C-alpha positions as semicolon CSV with decimal commas, in nm:
position;residue;x (nm);y (nm);z (nm)
1;M;3,272;-1,239;-0,900
2;G;3,018;-1,325;-1,166
3;A;2,659;-1,220;-1,134
4;G;2,539;-1,575;-1,062
5;R;2,800;-1,624;-0,789
6;L;2,722;-1,283;-0,643
7;Y;2,351;-1,354;-0,598
8;A;2,419;-1,709;-0,479
9;A;2,648;-1,555;-0,210
10;V;2,361;-1,310;-0,111
11;A;2,121;-1,600;-0,087
12;A;2,367;-1,799;0,127
13;G;2,417;-1,493;0,349
14;G;2,042;-1,463;0,396
15;F;2,027;-1,828;0,498
16;R;2,322;-1,790;0,743
17;R;2,174;-1,467;0,894
18;Y;1,847;-1,624;0,992
19;A;2,019;-1,947;1,106
20;T;2,200;-1,735;1,362
21;Y;1,885;-1,667;1,561
22;R;1,840;-2,016;1,705
23;A;1,631;-1,913;2,008
24;A;1,394;-1,721;1,776
25;T;1,365;-2,020;1,550
26;L;1,280;-2,253;1,843
27;A;1,016;-1,999;1,959
28;G;0,878;-1,988;1,606
29;V;0,851;-2,364;1,588
30;F;0,664;-2,371;1,920
31;T;0,434;-2,084;1,810
32;N;0,354;-2,246;1,478
33;T;0,280;-2,571;1,651
34;V;0,044;-2,418;1,901
35;F;-0,145;-2,220;1,643
36;G;-0,159;-2,535;1,433
37;L;-0,322;-2,718;1,718
38;I;-0,583;-2,440;1,760
39;L;-0,665;-2,451;1,391
40;V;-0,672;-2,827;1,372
41;Y;-0,931;-2,862;1,642
42;T;-1,131;-2,578;1,495
43;Y;-1,121;-2,753;1,153
44;L;-1,214;-3,087;1,295
45;A;-1,522;-2,939;1,465
46;L;-1,623;-2,763;1,142
47;W;-1,565;-3,070;0,925
48;D;-1,761;-3,282;1,174
49;E;-2,057;-3,058;1,111
50;R;-1,991;-3,024;0,734
51;P;-1,816;-3,333;0,604
52;H;-1,632;-3,292;0,276
53;L;-1,656;-2,912;0,299
54;G;-1,478;-2,761;-0,001
55;G;-1,414;-3,105;-0,147
56;Y;-1,184;-3,199;0,142
57;D;-1,236;-3,474;0,400
58;S;-1,117;-3,419;0,758
59;A;-0,779;-3,574;0,701
60;Q;-0,717;-3,348;0,399
61;A;-0,829;-3,048;0,609
62;V;-0,576;-3,140;0,882
63;T;-0,302;-3,170;0,626
64;F;-0,391;-2,834;0,493
65;V;-0,357;-2,684;0,833
66;W;-0,007;-2,809;0,895
67;L;0,101;-2,725;0,549
68;G;-0,005;-2,367;0,623
69;Q;0,200;-2,365;0,938
70;A;0,500;-2,485;0,743
71;F;0,453;-2,205;0,481
72;L;0,362;-1,926;0,726
73;S;0,717;-1,808;0,784
74;T;0,863;-1,958;0,469
75;L;0,653;-1,733;0,249
76;A;0,630;-1,454;0,507
77;L;0,248;-1,463;0,502
78;G;0,241;-1,284;0,835
79;G;0,536;-1,059;0,762
80;G;0,899;-1,100;0,866
81;G;1,058;-1,111;0,522
82;V;1,320;-0,876;0,381
83;E;1,060;-0,613;0,305
84;D;1,090;-0,476;0,657
85;E;1,453;-0,408;0,626
86;L;1,409;-0,272;0,271
87;M;1,143;-0,027;0,384
88;E;1,362;0,091;0,670
89;R;1,652;0,151;0,434
90;I;1,421;0,359;0,201
91;R;1,300;0,554;0,497
92;T;1,645;0,637;0,638
93;G;1,800;0,702;0,297
94;D;2,035;0,407;0,320
95;I;1,879;0,277;-0,004
96;A;2,118;0,518;-0,184
97;V;2,407;0,291;-0,095
98;D;2,221;-0,009;-0,237
99;L;2,160;0,178;-0,561
100;Y;2,533;0,240;-0,601
101;R;2,621;-0,118;-0,564
102;P;2,725;-0,295;-0,888
103;A;2,424;-0,522;-0,850
104;D;2,061;-0,516;-0,944
105;L;1,845;-0,394;-0,657
106;Q;1,555;-0,634;-0,716
107;L;1,778;-0,944;-0,768
108;W;1,980;-0,854;-0,461
109;W;1,672;-0,852;-0,230
110;L;1,519;-1,148;-0,415
111;S;1,830;-1,353;-0,348
112;A;1,837;-1,252;0,019
113;D;1,470;-1,338;0,060
114;L;1,519;-1,681;-0,107
115;G;1,792;-1,758;0,139
116;R;1,565;-1,658;0,426
117;A;1,273;-1,865;0,285
118;V;1,485;-2,179;0,251
119;F;1,602;-2,152;0,608
120;Q;1,250;-2,087;0,741
121;L;1,122;-2,383;0,560
122;A;1,391;-2,616;0,694
123;G;1,427;-2,463;1,038
124;R;1,078;-2,356;1,127
125;G;0,841;-2,526;0,879
126;V;0,931;-2,893;0,875
127;V;0,898;-2,966;1,244
128;P;0,542;-2,834;1,291
129;F;0,439;-3,023;0,979
130;L;0,589;-3,350;1,091
131;F;0,440;-3,305;1,436
132;G;0,095;-3,245;1,294
133;V;0,088;-3,530;1,042
134;L;0,221;-3,776;1,301
135;C;-0,017;-3,677;1,574
136;F;-0,336;-3,636;1,368
137;P;-0,497;-3,829;1,083
138;A;-0,342;-3,683;0,770
139;A;-0,385;-3,736;0,397
140;L;-0,030;-3,776;0,263
141;P;0,027;-3,914;-0,085
142;A;0,202;-4,250;-0,118
143;D;0,320;-4,170;-0,477
144;P;0,667;-4,012;-0,493
145;A;0,569;-3,835;-0,813
146;T;0,303;-3,634;-0,625
147;W;0,569;-3,522;-0,365
148;L;0,798;-3,416;-0,650
149;A;0,513;-3,227;-0,819
150;F;0,439;-3,054;-0,485
151;A;0,801;-2,966;-0,445
152;G;0,788;-2,805;-0,782
153;T;0,523;-2,555;-0,656
154;L;0,756;-2,413;-0,383
155;P;1,003;-2,209;-0,599
156;P;0,728;-2,021;-0,786
157;A;0,538;-1,970;-0,460
158;M;0,854;-1,807;-0,313
159;L;0,881;-1,579;-0,624
160;V;0,513;-1,470;-0,605
161;S;0,547;-1,405;-0,231
162;F;0,860;-1,191;-0,290
163;G;0,694;-1,010;-0,584
164;I;0,402;-0,904;-0,365
165;R;0,614;-0,791;-0,074
166;Y;0,866;-0,610;-0,293
167;L;0,586;-0,395;-0,428
168;V;0,469;-0,334;-0,071
169;A;0,827;-0,232;0,026
170;L;0,861;0,010;-0,272
171;S;0,554;0,201;-0,149
172;A;0,790;0,351;0,109
173;F;0,944;0,566;-0,160
174;W;0,624;0,765;-0,159
175;L;0,492;0,715;0,197
176;L;0,643;0,851;0,511
177;D;0,538;0,529;0,690
178;G;0,460;0,209;0,514
179;A;0,306;0,037;0,816
180;G;-0,049;0,073;0,682
181;V;0,032;-0,081;0,348
182;V;0,211;-0,367;0,531
183;Q;-0,090;-0,439;0,744
184;M;-0,322;-0,428;0,443
185;A;-0,094;-0,674;0,259
186;W;-0,076;-0,900;0,573
187;L;-0,458;-0,914;0,599
188;A;-0,503;-0,980;0,230
189;G;-0,234;-1,245;0,238
190;F;-0,397;-1,432;0,532
191;F;-0,748;-1,420;0,383
192;C;-0,667;-1,481;0,010
193;S;-0,396;-1,745;0,052
194;G;-0,613;-1,985;0,248
195;M;-0,440;-1,945;0,583
196;L;-0,774;-1,889;0,761
197;L;-0,982;-2,125;0,554
198;P;-0,915;-2,322;0,236
199;L;-1,023;-2,109;-0,057
200;N;-1,226;-2,403;-0,190
201;V;-1,486;-2,348;0,087
202;F;-1,567;-1,991;-0,031
203;P;-1,889;-1,991;-0,237
204;G;-1,963;-1,856;-0,585
205;A;-1,801;-1,545;-0,719
206;L;-1,601;-1,491;-0,401
207;G;-1,433;-1,831;-0,429
208;E;-1,355;-1,784;-0,796
209;T;-1,215;-1,442;-0,729
210;V;-0,974;-1,533;-0,443
211;R;-0,861;-1,839;-0,631
212;A;-0,755;-1,618;-0,925
213;L;-0,552;-1,372;-0,711
214;P;-0,176;-1,416;-0,663
215;W;-0,201;-1,508;-0,299
216;S;-0,369;-1,847;-0,388
217;S;-0,028;-1,940;-0,539
218;L;0,121;-1,938;-0,192
219;L;-0,079;-2,204;-0,003
220;Q;-0,398;-2,310;-0,185
221;A;-0,231;-2,405;-0,510
222;P;0,060;-2,616;-0,353
223;A;-0,186;-2,778;-0,111
224;D;-0,420;-2,883;-0,389
225;V;-0,125;-3,044;-0,582
226;L;-0,018;-3,233;-0,265
227;L;-0,380;-3,348;-0,196
228;G;-0,443;-3,445;-0,558
229;H;-0,699;-3,173;-0,628
230;A;-0,507;-2,990;-0,895
231;D;-0,317;-3,058;-1,213
232;P;0,062;-2,978;-1,143
233;L;0,128;-2,832;-1,489
234;G;-0,171;-2,605;-1,470
235;T;-0,066;-2,497;-1,125
236;Y;0,296;-2,423;-1,246
237;A;0,157;-2,217;-1,529
238;F;-0,071;-2,017;-1,287
239;Q;0,206;-1,954;-1,039
240;G;0,459;-1,874;-1,305
241;A;0,228;-1,619;-1,477
242;W;0,174;-1,436;-1,143
243;A;0,551;-1,451;-1,068
244;V;0,644;-1,294;-1,396
245;A;0,368;-1,031;-1,371
246;L;0,464;-0,928;-1,012
247;L;0,836;-0,921;-1,072
248;A;0,784;-0,710;-1,389
249;A;0,554;-0,475;-1,195
250;G;0,825;-0,445;-0,927
251;R;1,078;-0,362;-1,191
252;L;0,857;-0,095;-1,331
253;V;0,779;0,063;-0,989
254;Q;1,146;0,041;-0,889
255;S;1,240;0,231;-1,207
256;L;0,978;0,504;-1,145
257;A;1,081;0,532;-0,777
258;T;1,458;0,559;-0,830
259;R;1,423;0,817;-1,112
260;R;1,167;1,056;-0,974
261;V;1,137;1,016;-0,595
262;V;1,370;1,200;-0,353
263;V;1,500;0,947;-0,099
264;Q;1,362;1,018;0,244
265;G;1,641;1,110;0,482
266;G;1,901;1,113;0,206
């Protein structure tokens, strides 16, 4: 099997694996919808007091909320990606088996995570988004080109998300328990991606800083393209630069870990 076919098969396996858990998917759809409703009413109250906060009107703020609920599991902003399994394999020593495979460790887990992300977008993300934009005033573009430009932000967002979480998972090579790093990454991801509030509402240097961090590639950047607040080419360049930097950092850390660190349990 060629390398391309191998990683495509891994991605397809990741998709099928998560598609197996239908009850969990339905529960996730319900949970995302409920949290979306809570956030929408909170945003509407806030935007009623501060119209055009962050350059958004209330319809754009509502759209932002439901887009965030669609991306929450897709980009594993609250955890739940392949990093949990990878960290467990490092902890138990099963990672040694992965290193003996005739496949690249990073590309293997990237392929598995992309399969997971595609399923989560289709199985868990689309329904809450459609529910939200049908039940609340939303700002959806009428131009198909805008939708195509928005779709173009999703692959680099998935790469950036994986790049961050892969570095988090590799920390388990040095730590007995990576739970603390996972929690820190989860908090940073929620705050710096825009899941709590759009990054455009943050003032001054704080706003400029969080918009320059990689997490803004996950929600804020795609949302701004969809809402017509950002140039697609500039967004692609920003996301692509972070994707390359994070994947390269993951490759470097992986090399250091597999050469010098004794596998825990192995």
